[in-house]
Coordinates of N, CA, C and O in Angstrom, one line a residue:
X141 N -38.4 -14.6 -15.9 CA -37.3 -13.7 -15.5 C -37.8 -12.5 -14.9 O -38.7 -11.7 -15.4
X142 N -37.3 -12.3 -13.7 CA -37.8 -11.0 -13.1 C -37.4 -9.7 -13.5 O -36.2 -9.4 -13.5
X143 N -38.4 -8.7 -13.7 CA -37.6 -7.5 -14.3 C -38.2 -6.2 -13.7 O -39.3 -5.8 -13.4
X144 N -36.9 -5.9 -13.7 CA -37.1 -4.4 -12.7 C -37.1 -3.2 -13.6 O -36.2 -3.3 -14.5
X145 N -38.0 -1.9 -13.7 CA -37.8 -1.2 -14.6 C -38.1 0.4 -13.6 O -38.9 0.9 -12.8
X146 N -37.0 0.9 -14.3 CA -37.4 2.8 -13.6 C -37.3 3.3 -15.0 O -36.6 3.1 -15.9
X147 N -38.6 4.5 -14.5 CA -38.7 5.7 -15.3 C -38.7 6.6 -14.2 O -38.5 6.6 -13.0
X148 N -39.1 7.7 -15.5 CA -39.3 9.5 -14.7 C -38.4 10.3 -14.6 O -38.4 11.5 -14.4
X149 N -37.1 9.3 -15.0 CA -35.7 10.4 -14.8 C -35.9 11.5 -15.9 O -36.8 11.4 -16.8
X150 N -35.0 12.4 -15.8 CA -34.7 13.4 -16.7 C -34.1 14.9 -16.9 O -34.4 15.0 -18.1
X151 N -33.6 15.8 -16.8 CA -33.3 17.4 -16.7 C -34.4 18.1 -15.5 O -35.6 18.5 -15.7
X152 N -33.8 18.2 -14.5 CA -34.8 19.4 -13.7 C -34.0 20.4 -13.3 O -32.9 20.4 -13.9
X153 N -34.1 21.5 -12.4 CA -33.6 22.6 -12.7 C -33.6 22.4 -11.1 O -34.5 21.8 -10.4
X154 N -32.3 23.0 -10.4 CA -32.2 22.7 -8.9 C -33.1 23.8 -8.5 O -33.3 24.8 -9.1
X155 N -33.5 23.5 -7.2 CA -34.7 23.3 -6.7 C -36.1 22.7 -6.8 O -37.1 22.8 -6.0
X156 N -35.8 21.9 -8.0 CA -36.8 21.3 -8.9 C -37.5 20.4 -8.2 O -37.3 20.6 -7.0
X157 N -38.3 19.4 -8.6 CA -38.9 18.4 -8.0 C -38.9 17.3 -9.2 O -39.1 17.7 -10.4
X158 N -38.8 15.9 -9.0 CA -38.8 14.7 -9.8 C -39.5 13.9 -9.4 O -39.8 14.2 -8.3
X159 N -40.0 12.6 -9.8 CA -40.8 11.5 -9.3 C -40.2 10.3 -10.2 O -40.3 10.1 -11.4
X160 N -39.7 9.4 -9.0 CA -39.2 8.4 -10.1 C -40.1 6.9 -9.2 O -40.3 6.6 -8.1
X161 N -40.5 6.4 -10.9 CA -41.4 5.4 -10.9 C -40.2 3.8 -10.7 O -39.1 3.8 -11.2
X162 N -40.5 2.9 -10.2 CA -40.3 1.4 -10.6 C -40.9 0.7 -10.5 O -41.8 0.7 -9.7
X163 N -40.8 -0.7 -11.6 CA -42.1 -1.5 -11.4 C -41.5 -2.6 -11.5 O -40.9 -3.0 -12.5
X164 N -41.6 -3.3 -10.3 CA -41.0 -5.1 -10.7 C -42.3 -6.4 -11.3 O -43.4 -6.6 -10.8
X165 N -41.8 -6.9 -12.2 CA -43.1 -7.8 -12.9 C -42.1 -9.5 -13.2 O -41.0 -9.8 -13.3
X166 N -43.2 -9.9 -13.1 CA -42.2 -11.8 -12.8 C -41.8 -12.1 -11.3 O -41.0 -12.9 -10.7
X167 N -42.7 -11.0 -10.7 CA -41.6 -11.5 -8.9 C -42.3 -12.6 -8.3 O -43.5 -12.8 -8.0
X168 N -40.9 -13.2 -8.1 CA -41.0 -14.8 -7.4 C -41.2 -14.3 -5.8 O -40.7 -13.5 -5.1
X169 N -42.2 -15.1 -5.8 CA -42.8 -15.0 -3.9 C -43.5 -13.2 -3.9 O -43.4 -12.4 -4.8
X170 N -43.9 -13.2 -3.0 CA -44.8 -11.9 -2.9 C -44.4 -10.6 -3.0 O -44.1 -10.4 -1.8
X171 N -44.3 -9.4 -3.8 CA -43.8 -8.0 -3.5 C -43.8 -8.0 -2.2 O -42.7 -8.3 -1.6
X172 N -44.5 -7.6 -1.6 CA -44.7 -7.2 -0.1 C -43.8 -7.9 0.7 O -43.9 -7.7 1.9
X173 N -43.0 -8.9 0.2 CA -42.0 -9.4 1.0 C -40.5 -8.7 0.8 O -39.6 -8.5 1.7
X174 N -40.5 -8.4 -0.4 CA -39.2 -7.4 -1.0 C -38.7 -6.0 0.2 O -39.1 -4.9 0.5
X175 N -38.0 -6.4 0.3 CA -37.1 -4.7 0.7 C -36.8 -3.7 -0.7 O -35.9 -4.2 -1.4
X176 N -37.0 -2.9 -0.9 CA -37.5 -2.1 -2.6 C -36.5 -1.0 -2.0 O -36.4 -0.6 -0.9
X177 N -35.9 -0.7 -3.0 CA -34.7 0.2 -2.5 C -34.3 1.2 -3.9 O -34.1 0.6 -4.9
X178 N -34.3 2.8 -3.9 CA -33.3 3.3 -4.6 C -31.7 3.5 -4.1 O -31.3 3.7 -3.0
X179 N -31.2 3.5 -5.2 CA -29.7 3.6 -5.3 C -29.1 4.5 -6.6 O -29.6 4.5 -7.7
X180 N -28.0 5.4 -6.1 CA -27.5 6.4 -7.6 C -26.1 6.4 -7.7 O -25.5 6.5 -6.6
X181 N -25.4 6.3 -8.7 CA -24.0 6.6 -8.7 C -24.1 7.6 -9.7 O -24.9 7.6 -10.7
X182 N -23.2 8.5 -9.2 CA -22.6 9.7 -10.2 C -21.3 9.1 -10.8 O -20.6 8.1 -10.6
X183 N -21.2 10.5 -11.8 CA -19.8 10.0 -12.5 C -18.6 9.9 -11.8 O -18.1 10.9 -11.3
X184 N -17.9 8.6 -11.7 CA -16.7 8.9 -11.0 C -16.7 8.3 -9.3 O -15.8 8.5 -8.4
X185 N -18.0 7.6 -9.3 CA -18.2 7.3 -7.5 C -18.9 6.2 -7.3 O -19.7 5.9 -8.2
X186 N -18.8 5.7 -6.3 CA -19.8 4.6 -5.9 C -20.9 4.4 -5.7 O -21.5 4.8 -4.7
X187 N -21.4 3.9 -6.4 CA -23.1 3.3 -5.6 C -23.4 3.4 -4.5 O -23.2 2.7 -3.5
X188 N -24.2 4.9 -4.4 CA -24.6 5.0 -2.9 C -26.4 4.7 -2.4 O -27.2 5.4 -3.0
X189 N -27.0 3.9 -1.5 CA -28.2 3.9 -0.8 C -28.3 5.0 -1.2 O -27.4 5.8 -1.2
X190 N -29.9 5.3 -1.8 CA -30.5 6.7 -1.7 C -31.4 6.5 -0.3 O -31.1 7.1 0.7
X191 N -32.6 5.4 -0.3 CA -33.8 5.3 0.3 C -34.2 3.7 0.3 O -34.1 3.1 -0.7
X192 N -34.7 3.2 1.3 CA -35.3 1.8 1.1 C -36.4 1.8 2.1 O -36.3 2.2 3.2
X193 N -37.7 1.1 1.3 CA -38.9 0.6 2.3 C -39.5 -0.5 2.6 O -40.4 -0.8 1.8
X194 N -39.3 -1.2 3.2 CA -39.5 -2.5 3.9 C -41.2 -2.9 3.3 O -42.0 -2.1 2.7
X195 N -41.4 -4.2 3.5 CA -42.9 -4.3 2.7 C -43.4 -3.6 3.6 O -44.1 -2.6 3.1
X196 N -43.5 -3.7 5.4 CA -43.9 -3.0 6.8 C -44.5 -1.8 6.3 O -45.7 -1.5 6.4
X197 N -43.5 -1.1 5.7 CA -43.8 0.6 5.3 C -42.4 1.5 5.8 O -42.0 2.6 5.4
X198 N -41.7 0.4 6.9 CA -40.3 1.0 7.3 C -39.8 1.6 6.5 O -39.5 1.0 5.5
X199 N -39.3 3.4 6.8 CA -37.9 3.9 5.2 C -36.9 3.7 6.1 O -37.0 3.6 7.3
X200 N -36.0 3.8 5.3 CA -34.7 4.8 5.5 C -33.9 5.0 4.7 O -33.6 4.2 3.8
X201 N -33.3 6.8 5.1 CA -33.0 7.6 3.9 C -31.2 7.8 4.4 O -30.6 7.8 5.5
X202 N -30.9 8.1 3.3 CA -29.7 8.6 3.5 C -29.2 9.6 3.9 O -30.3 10.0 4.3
X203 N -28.5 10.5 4.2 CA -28.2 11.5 5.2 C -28.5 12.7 4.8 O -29.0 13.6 5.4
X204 N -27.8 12.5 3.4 CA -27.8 13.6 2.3 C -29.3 14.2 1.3 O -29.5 15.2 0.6
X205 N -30.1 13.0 1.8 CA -31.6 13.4 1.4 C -32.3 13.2 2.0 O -33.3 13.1 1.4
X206 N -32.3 13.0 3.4 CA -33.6 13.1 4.6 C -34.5 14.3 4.3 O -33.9 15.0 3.5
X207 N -35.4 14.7 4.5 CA -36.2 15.7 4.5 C -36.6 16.3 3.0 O -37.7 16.8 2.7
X208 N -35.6 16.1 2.0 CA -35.5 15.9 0.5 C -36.9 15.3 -0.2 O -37.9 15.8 -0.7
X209 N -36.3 13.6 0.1 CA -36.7 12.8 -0.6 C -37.8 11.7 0.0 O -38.0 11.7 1.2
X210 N -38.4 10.9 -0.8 CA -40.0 10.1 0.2 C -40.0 9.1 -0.8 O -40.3 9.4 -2.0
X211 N -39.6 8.0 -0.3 CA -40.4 6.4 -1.0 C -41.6 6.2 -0.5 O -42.1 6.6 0.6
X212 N -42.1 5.6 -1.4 CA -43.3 5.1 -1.1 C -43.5 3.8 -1.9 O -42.6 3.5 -2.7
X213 N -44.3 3.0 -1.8 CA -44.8 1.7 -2.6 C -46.2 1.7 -2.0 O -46.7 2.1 -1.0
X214 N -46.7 0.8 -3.5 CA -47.7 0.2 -3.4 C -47.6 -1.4 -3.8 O -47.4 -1.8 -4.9
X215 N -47.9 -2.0 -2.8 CA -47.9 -3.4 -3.2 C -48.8 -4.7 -4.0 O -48.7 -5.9 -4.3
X216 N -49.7 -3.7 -4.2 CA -50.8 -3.8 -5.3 C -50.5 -4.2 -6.6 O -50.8 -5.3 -7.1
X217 N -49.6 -2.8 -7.1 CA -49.2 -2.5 -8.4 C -47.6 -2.9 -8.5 O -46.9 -2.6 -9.5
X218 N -47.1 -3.7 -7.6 CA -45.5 -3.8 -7.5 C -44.9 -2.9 -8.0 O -44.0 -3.0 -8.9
X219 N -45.2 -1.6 -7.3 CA -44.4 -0.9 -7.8 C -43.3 0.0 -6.9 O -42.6 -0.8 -6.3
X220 N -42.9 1.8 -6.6 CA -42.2 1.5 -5.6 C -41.6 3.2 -6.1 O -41.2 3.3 -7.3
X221 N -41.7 4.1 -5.5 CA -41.8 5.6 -6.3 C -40.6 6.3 -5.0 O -40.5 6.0 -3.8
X222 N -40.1 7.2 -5.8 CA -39.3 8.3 -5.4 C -39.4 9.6 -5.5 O -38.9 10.3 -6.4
X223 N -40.0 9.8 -4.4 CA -40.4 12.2 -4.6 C -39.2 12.6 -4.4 O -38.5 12.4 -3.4
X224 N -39.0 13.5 -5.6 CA -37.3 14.1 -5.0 C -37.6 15.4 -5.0 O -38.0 15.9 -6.0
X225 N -37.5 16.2 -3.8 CA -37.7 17.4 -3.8 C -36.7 18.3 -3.5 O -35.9 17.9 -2.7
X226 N -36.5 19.6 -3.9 CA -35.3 20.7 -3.5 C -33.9 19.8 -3.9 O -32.9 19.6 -3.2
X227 N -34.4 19.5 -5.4 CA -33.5 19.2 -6.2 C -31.9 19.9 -6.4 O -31.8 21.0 -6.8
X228 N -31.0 19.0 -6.0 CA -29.6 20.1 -5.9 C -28.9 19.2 -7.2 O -29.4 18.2 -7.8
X229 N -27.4 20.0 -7.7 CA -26.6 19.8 -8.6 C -26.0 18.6 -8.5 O -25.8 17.9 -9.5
X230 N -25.4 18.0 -6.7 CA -25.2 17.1 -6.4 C -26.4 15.4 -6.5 O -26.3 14.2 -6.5
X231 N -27.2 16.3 -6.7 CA -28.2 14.8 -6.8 C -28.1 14.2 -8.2 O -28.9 13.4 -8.6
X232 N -27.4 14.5 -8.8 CA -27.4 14.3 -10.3 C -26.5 13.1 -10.7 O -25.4 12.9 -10.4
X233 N -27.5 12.3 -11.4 CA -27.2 10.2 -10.9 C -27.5 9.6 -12.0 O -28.0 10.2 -12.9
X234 N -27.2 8.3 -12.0 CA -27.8 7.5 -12.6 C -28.8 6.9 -11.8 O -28.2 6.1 -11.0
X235 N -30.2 6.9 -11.6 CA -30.8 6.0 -10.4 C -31.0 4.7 -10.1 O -31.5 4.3 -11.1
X236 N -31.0 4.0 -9.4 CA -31.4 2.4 -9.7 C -32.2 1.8 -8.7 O -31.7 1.6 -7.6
X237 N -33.7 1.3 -9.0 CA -34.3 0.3 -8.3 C -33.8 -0.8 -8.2 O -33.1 -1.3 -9.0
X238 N -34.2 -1.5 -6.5 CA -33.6 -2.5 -6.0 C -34.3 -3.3 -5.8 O -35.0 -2.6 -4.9
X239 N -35.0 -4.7 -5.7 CA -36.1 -5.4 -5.1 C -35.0 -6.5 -4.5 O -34.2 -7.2 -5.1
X240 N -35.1 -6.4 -3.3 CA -34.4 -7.6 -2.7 C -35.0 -8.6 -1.1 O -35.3 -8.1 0.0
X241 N -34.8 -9.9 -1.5 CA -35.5 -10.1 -0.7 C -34.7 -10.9 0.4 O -35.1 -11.2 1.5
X242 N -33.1 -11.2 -0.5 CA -32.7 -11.9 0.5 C -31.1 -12.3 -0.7 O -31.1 -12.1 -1.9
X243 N -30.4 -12.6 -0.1 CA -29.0 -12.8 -1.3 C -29.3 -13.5 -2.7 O -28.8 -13.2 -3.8
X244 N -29.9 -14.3 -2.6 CA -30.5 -15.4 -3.7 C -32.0 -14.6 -4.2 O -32.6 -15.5 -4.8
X245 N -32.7 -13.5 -4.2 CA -33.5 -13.0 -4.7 C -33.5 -11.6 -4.5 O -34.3 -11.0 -3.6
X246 N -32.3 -10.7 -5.4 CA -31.8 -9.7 -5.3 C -31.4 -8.9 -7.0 O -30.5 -9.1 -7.8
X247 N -32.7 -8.0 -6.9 CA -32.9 -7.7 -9.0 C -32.4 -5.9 -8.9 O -32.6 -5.1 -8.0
X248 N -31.8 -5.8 -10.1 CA -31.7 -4.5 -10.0 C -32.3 -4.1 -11.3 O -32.5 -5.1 -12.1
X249 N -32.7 -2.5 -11.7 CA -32.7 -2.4 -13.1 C -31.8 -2.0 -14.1 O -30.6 -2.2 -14.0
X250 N -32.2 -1.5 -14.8 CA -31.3 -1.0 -15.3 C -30.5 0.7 -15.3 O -29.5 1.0 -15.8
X251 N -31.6 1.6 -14.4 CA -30.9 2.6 -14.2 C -32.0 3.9 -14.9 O -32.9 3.7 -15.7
X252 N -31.7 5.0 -14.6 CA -32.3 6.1 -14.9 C -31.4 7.2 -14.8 O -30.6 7.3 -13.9
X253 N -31.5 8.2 -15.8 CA -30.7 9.3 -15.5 C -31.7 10.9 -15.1 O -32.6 11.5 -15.7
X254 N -30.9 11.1 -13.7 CA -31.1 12.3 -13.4 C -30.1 13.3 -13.5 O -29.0 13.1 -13.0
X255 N -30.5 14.4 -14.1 CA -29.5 15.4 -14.5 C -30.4 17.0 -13.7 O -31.5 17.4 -14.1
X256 N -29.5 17.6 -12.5 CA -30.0 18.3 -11.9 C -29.3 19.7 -12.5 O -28.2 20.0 -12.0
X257 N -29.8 20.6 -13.4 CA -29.1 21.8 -13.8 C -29.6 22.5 -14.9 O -30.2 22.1 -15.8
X258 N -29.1 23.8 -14.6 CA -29.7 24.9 -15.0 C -29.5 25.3 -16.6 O -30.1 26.3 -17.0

């Protein structure tokens, strides 16, 4: 069974900086084939795209955190990291890694909480 796991969440102080880790382990067919994606809902709202990177190296970020925020992966380690920088009150989520590779090979985890405040 494939499983997706995030850490790193936790209390930062706006302006802060966070680093949020995921690691997919059991993946069927190759990481590096995965499109690896963060995603956050706050209380009360939708599941919005944070950031996604193609195995390529391709990102893209959401509007609200361009210049903010930086995925990265390593396909080594299956893993798949998020730098959050100039941490605001609004960024404050539950986070969620995404490994997807296609409709029929599409894992999420279970979520991380970021709480941005003072």
């Amino acid at each position: 069974q494939v499983q997706v796991v995030e850490s790193g969440g936790g209390l930062v102080q706006p302006g802060g900086s966070q680093r949020l880790s995921c690691v997919a382990s059991r993946i069927i067919f190759s990481f590096s084939l995965y499109t690896m994606g963060w995603y956050r809902q706050a209380p009360g709202k939708q599941r919005e795209l944070v950031a996604t990177v193609a195995g390529s190296g391709s990102t893209n970020y959401a509007d609200s955190v361009k210049g903010r925020f930086t995925i990265s992966r390593d396909n080594a380690k299956n893993m798949v990291y998020l730098q959050m920088n100039s941490l605001k009150p609004e960024d404050t989520a539950v986070y969620y890694c995404n490994a997807r590779l296609n409709y029929d090979y599409n894992y999420w985890g279970q979520g991380t909480q970021v709480t941005v405040s003072s």
